[in-house]
Amino acid sequence: MASTINADTSDGLKLTSDTSGVVDIQSAGTTKMTVGSTIDVQGNELVLDADADTSIHADTDDQIDFKIGGTDRLTISSTGKVTSTQTGGASNFEIQTTADSTLGSDLTLYQNSSSPADNDIISFISFAGNDSGGTKNTYSQIRGVANDVTDGTEDGFITFFTQVNGTLSEKMRITEDDVLIGSTSTNESERLHVAHTGGGVVSLMRTPNSGNTSIIIFRNANGNVGSVTTNGSSTAYNTSSDYRLKENVEYSFDATSRLKQLKPCRFNFKADTDTTLDGFLAHEVSDIVPEAITGTKDATKVEDVYDDDGNVTGTETVIDAQSIDQSKLVPLLVKTIQELEARITALESE
């Protein structure tokens, strides 16, 4: 039982009393609120403003709705799902801090698991909307993944997904060390890895479109050591050559004898059997123009093997291929031509 305060539509206010310590507030005999050790609004609406269009109510079992201006703006379901309904525009959801701190506001998505495992999806943010048939679709998504949950050596990464033909597909990954675009693993432990099966892989553009403009600058501890620049409709691939960076400059050396040791050849790469090229074998050039060659003859290396999710599944031994920068042969060619020209001139003068 309970003491009651009843606003009856025919008899006016009615009061009943008992010793239960509970008070029912009623309208026409129907309980709207119970006050005891707790306050129970009996699934009814708790009005918060003068015109009765801002309230808290629970007309659906195990769900709370917050109404503002006559419209349900925030809903908390039985699973803890929070849904905010807004009319659009900027700054729909804002977190402010008034603390004098360099950190600013904080939003943490926390998976409080008692049994975390490697490669757990910790949290994600989905960007959803309706399709033309009125069905809700997730068009893109950002996921936070726990790559390694071992205490003391924890690693994590972020993945970016977009929808392709109705299926979410990973397009970019930021790991503990690398940025991967179109791939889930690196080949050479590079910090930026871009993979693409279509046309151009990377397009770089900078305005203005005329005048000398740096597109890429290469730098190490000694400063700028190279660049890729554009000028009008041309591109230049540059390496440092300023006289102020050099010493022991020598103009008198025998280029012809060294040039005659080079072995130009024709070949095709095993991966491209239909294309015949002119060039050199790297190890045959290494003793003649060593600065043109990178790598060691017959070298191999061990690389990790990854599955489609970017997880290491084993290792394999692969070729650590030598490479050549054929532009480094140009000074030898120029000096040889000069030596031949001098010989021709001498013979003509006899």
XYZ file of C-alpha atoms in Angstrom:
350
model
C 0.000 0.000 0.000
C 0.961 3.632 -0.159
C -0.269 7.010 0.889
C -1.820 8.728 -2.125
C -2.321 12.210 -3.457
C -4.965 11.916 -6.180
C -6.129 14.772 -8.401
C -9.553 13.362 -9.279
C -11.422 14.795 -12.257
C -14.784 14.784 -10.440
C -14.068 15.165 -6.708
C -10.901 17.236 -6.807
C -7.924 16.477 -4.564
C -8.092 13.272 -2.499
C -5.627 12.213 0.164
C -5.202 8.793 1.732
C -2.660 7.875 4.330
C -0.891 4.775 5.653
C 2.374 3.905 7.358
C 4.127 2.361 4.348
C 6.493 5.296 3.918
C 5.524 5.446 0.230
C 3.558 8.218 -1.499
C 1.739 7.744 -4.815
C 0.987 10.873 -6.814
C -2.056 10.108 -8.989
C -4.187 11.662 -11.684
C -7.774 10.370 -11.856
C -6.723 7.315 -9.869
C -3.735 6.476 -12.086
C -0.324 6.620 -10.407
C 2.051 8.980 -12.192
C 4.872 8.990 -9.643
C 5.824 6.987 -6.580
C 8.059 8.490 -3.910
C 9.668 6.137 -1.438
C 13.301 5.118 -1.035
C 13.438 5.986 -4.767
C 11.334 8.164 -7.081
C 9.461 6.159 -9.723
C 7.668 8.044 -12.506
C 5.851 4.816 -13.520
C 6.937 5.070 -17.163
C 5.465 8.550 -17.397
C 7.014 11.792 -18.555
C 9.061 14.046 -16.262
C 8.458 17.561 -17.651
C 11.318 20.005 -17.174
C 10.123 23.331 -18.625
C 7.133 25.671 -18.536
C 5.641 24.814 -21.931
C 5.983 21.040 -21.312
C 7.992 20.298 -24.489
C 11.261 19.401 -22.732
C 11.168 16.224 -20.673
C 12.566 12.826 -19.736
C 10.343 9.829 -20.325
C 10.412 6.033 -20.553
C 7.334 5.063 -22.527
C 9.282 2.109 -24.042
C 10.377 -0.619 -21.640
C 14.061 -0.386 -20.664
C 14.629 2.776 -22.692
C 15.002 6.443 -21.699
C 14.130 9.261 -24.085
C 15.163 12.895 -23.618
C 12.795 15.286 -25.391
C 13.828 18.869 -26.186
C 11.458 21.306 -27.867
C 8.925 18.537 -28.454
C 11.344 16.187 -30.273
C 13.185 13.146 -28.902
C 16.843 14.186 -29.121
C 18.639 11.551 -27.030
C 17.770 7.908 -26.405
C 19.498 5.380 -24.122
C 18.519 1.767 -24.813
C 18.681 -1.302 -22.565
C 22.106 -2.218 -24.047
C 23.548 1.211 -23.267
C 23.347 2.375 -26.871
C 23.077 6.166 -26.999
C 21.336 7.692 -30.031
C 21.412 11.437 -30.605
C 18.932 12.811 -33.168
C 19.767 16.206 -34.621
C 18.614 18.442 -37.442
C 22.066 18.816 -39.010
C 24.537 21.642 -39.254
C 27.981 22.118 -37.769
C 29.063 21.287 -34.189
C 26.260 18.794 -33.554
C 28.295 17.173 -30.796
C 30.790 19.230 -28.836
C 32.959 18.472 -25.812
C 34.358 21.503 -24.016
C 36.962 21.914 -21.320
C 37.595 25.052 -19.315
C 40.744 23.671 -17.687
C 43.995 25.562 -18.228
C 45.635 22.607 -19.971
C 47.550 22.081 -23.217
C 45.722 18.751 -23.699
C 42.275 20.189 -24.387
C 39.124 18.066 -24.492
C 39.288 14.281 -24.536
C 37.089 11.579 -26.056
C 38.076 8.016 -25.164
C 36.556 4.877 -26.710
C 37.464 2.186 -24.175
C 37.072 -1.571 -24.549
C 37.182 -2.716 -20.934
C 37.800 -6.409 -21.671
C 38.933 -8.924 -19.060
C 40.419 -11.155 -21.782
C 41.981 -8.963 -24.491
C 43.577 -10.696 -27.477
C 45.923 -9.682 -30.262
C 44.164 -8.054 -33.247
C 41.055 -7.186 -31.241
C 39.056 -4.351 -32.813
C 39.078 -2.040 -29.803
C 36.628 0.572 -31.052
C 35.415 2.027 -34.318
C 33.637 5.039 -35.738
C 31.138 4.385 -38.541
C 29.812 6.882 -41.069
C 26.353 5.693 -42.108
C 23.507 6.844 -44.303
C 20.585 5.506 -46.278
C 20.852 4.104 -49.784
C 18.316 4.835 -52.536
C 16.092 2.041 -51.171
C 15.959 3.588 -47.700
C 18.280 0.971 -46.128
C 20.867 2.126 -43.620
C 24.430 1.527 -44.881
C 27.879 2.103 -43.401
C 29.744 3.927 -46.151
C 33.070 4.361 -44.321
C 34.638 3.428 -41.021
C 37.682 4.068 -38.822
C 38.822 1.199 -36.589
C 41.276 1.059 -33.702
C 43.001 -2.346 -33.434
C 45.127 -3.830 -30.636
C 47.913 -5.487 -32.624
C 49.747 -6.775 -29.536
C 48.181 -6.800 -26.056
C 51.237 -8.202 -24.244
C 51.852 -6.206 -21.077
C 54.841 -3.940 -21.646
C 55.081 -4.401 -25.445
C 51.631 -3.237 -26.515
C 51.190 -2.178 -30.161
C 48.168 -0.811 -31.989
C 47.117 0.550 -35.348
C 44.264 2.441 -37.028
C 42.523 1.293 -40.218
C 40.369 3.293 -42.613
C 37.593 1.535 -44.556
C 35.356 2.623 -47.415
C 32.442 0.765 -48.964
C 33.122 -0.789 -52.383
C 30.228 -2.530 -54.162
C 28.359 -3.000 -50.902
C 31.314 -4.270 -48.818
C 33.590 -2.376 -46.446
C 37.158 -2.554 -47.736
C 40.333 -1.409 -45.963
C 42.047 1.437 -47.846
C 44.594 2.797 -45.379
C 46.391 1.640 -42.242
C 48.555 3.564 -39.751
C 50.641 1.109 -37.725
C 53.078 1.641 -34.873
C 55.754 2.492 -37.485
C 54.240 2.852 -40.955
C 51.533 4.405 -43.105
C 50.107 1.866 -45.594
C 47.786 2.818 -48.443
C 46.157 0.021 -50.442
C 48.171 -2.602 -48.538
C 48.380 -4.198 -45.092
C 52.156 -4.800 -45.000
C 55.440 -3.275 -46.174
C 58.139 -4.776 -48.407
C 61.260 -2.955 -47.263
C 60.278 -1.657 -43.805
C 59.452 1.661 -45.461
C 57.519 4.245 -43.485
C 55.103 4.994 -46.359
C 53.894 2.147 -48.579
C 51.424 2.711 -51.418
C 50.008 -0.184 -53.471
C 47.632 0.117 -56.410
C 46.497 -2.232 -59.184
C 45.248 0.454 -61.546
C 47.007 3.322 -63.322
C 49.174 5.904 -61.567
C 50.138 5.065 -57.996
C 51.009 8.512 -56.620
C 50.178 11.904 -58.135
C 51.885 15.014 -56.776
C 50.782 18.497 -57.785
C 51.665 21.969 -56.660
C 50.647 25.378 -57.962
C 51.896 27.600 -59.526
C 52.326 25.615 -62.734
C 55.220 27.697 -64.049
C 58.618 28.582 -62.644
C 60.913 26.248 -60.750
C 58.885 24.438 -58.075
C 60.036 21.724 -55.671
C 57.711 18.719 -55.613
C 59.857 16.412 -53.437
C 62.858 17.375 -51.286
C 65.294 14.737 -50.020
C 67.062 15.551 -46.778
C 69.430 13.883 -44.325
C 71.586 15.047 -41.414
C 73.767 17.037 -43.840
C 70.790 19.049 -45.136
C 69.081 18.949 -48.545
C 70.729 16.309 -50.757
C 68.304 16.118 -53.689
C 64.936 17.066 -55.097
C 62.352 16.560 -57.790
C 61.347 19.873 -59.335
C 59.016 21.019 -62.103
C 59.367 23.988 -64.416
C 56.589 24.662 -66.906
C 56.012 21.300 -68.598
C 59.266 19.551 -67.571
C 60.550 17.620 -64.539
C 64.089 17.532 -63.155
C 65.546 14.880 -60.845
C 68.315 16.579 -58.911
C 71.152 15.528 -56.619
C 73.545 17.801 -54.746
C 76.431 19.101 -56.901
C 77.442 22.458 -55.414
C 81.224 23.029 -55.518
C 81.113 24.210 -51.909
C 80.213 20.685 -50.830
C 83.155 19.038 -52.622
C 86.918 18.712 -52.252
C 89.842 16.911 -53.926
C 88.422 17.834 -57.343
C 90.479 16.128 -60.136
C 90.036 16.652 -63.881
C 92.863 14.439 -65.157
C 91.847 10.782 -65.107
C 91.657 8.018 -67.688
C 87.966 7.531 -68.581
C 88.419 5.604 -71.845
C 90.130 2.624 -70.232
C 87.386 2.338 -67.617
C 84.634 2.797 -70.178
C 86.025 -0.060 -72.297
C 85.555 -2.397 -69.303
C 81.796 -1.817 -69.254
C 79.680 -4.537 -70.865
C 76.475 -3.137 -72.317
C 74.003 -5.941 -73.017
C 70.449 -6.678 -74.136
C 68.097 -8.607 -71.855
C 64.570 -8.945 -70.498
C 63.428 -9.134 -66.899
C 61.969 -12.507 -65.922
C 58.790 -10.750 -64.805
C 58.399 -9.069 -68.217
C 59.452 -11.573 -70.886
C 58.000 -9.582 -73.788
C 60.179 -6.486 -73.307
C 63.850 -6.418 -74.408
C 66.011 -3.710 -72.854
C 69.503 -2.247 -73.232
C 71.540 -1.928 -70.054
C 74.043 -3.531 -67.724
C 74.338 -6.272 -65.108
C 74.868 -4.506 -61.804
C 77.706 -6.678 -60.518
C 79.670 -6.166 -63.782
C 79.604 -2.396 -63.193
C 80.306 -2.385 -59.458
C 84.115 -2.522 -59.752
C 84.249 0.110 -62.535
C 81.754 2.732 -61.315
C 80.930 1.581 -57.763
C 78.932 4.716 -56.945
C 76.365 3.638 -59.574
C 75.539 0.363 -57.784
C 73.514 -0.312 -54.649
C 73.512 -3.743 -52.993
C 75.751 -6.801 -52.994
C 75.984 -9.564 -55.604
C 73.959 -12.699 -54.706
C 72.613 -11.164 -51.479
C 69.384 -12.488 -49.928
C 67.195 -11.364 -47.064
C 64.472 -12.789 -44.827
C 61.063 -11.099 -45.032
C 57.883 -11.556 -43.016
C 54.893 -13.159 -44.748
C 51.526 -11.503 -44.060
C 47.934 -12.648 -44.414
C 45.159 -10.442 -45.818
C 44.622 -8.814 -42.411
C 48.263 -7.784 -42.089
C 49.193 -10.464 -39.542
C 52.628 -12.110 -39.769
C 52.199 -15.795 -40.641
C 55.851 -16.761 -41.246
C 59.029 -15.759 -43.062
C 60.611 -16.394 -46.451
C 64.043 -15.864 -48.011
C 63.988 -13.611 -51.064
C 66.490 -11.963 -53.416
C 68.013 -8.748 -52.089
C 68.489 -7.374 -55.581
C 71.292 -5.078 -56.678
C 70.271 -1.892 -58.475
C 71.973 0.642 -60.747
C 71.754 4.408 -61.184
C 72.775 4.706 -64.834
C 73.040 8.494 -64.561
C 76.252 7.929 -62.593
C 77.812 6.654 -65.842
C 77.325 10.002 -67.616
C 80.564 11.675 -66.319
C 82.558 8.665 -67.547
C 80.884 8.879 -70.962
C 81.499 12.634 -71.249
C 85.165 12.329 -70.231
C 85.662 9.482 -72.715
C 84.168 11.570 -75.534
C 86.524 14.411 -74.610
C 89.520 12.050 -74.670
C 88.466 10.638 -78.047
C 87.945 14.153 -79.414
C 91.449 15.096 -78.336
C 92.892 12.015 -80.060
C 90.938 12.737 -83.259
C 92.139 16.354 -83.216
C 95.731 15.231 -82.743
C 95.481 12.745 -85.633
C 93.928 15.363 -87.916
C 96.753 17.800 -87.211
C 99.487 15.349 -88.240
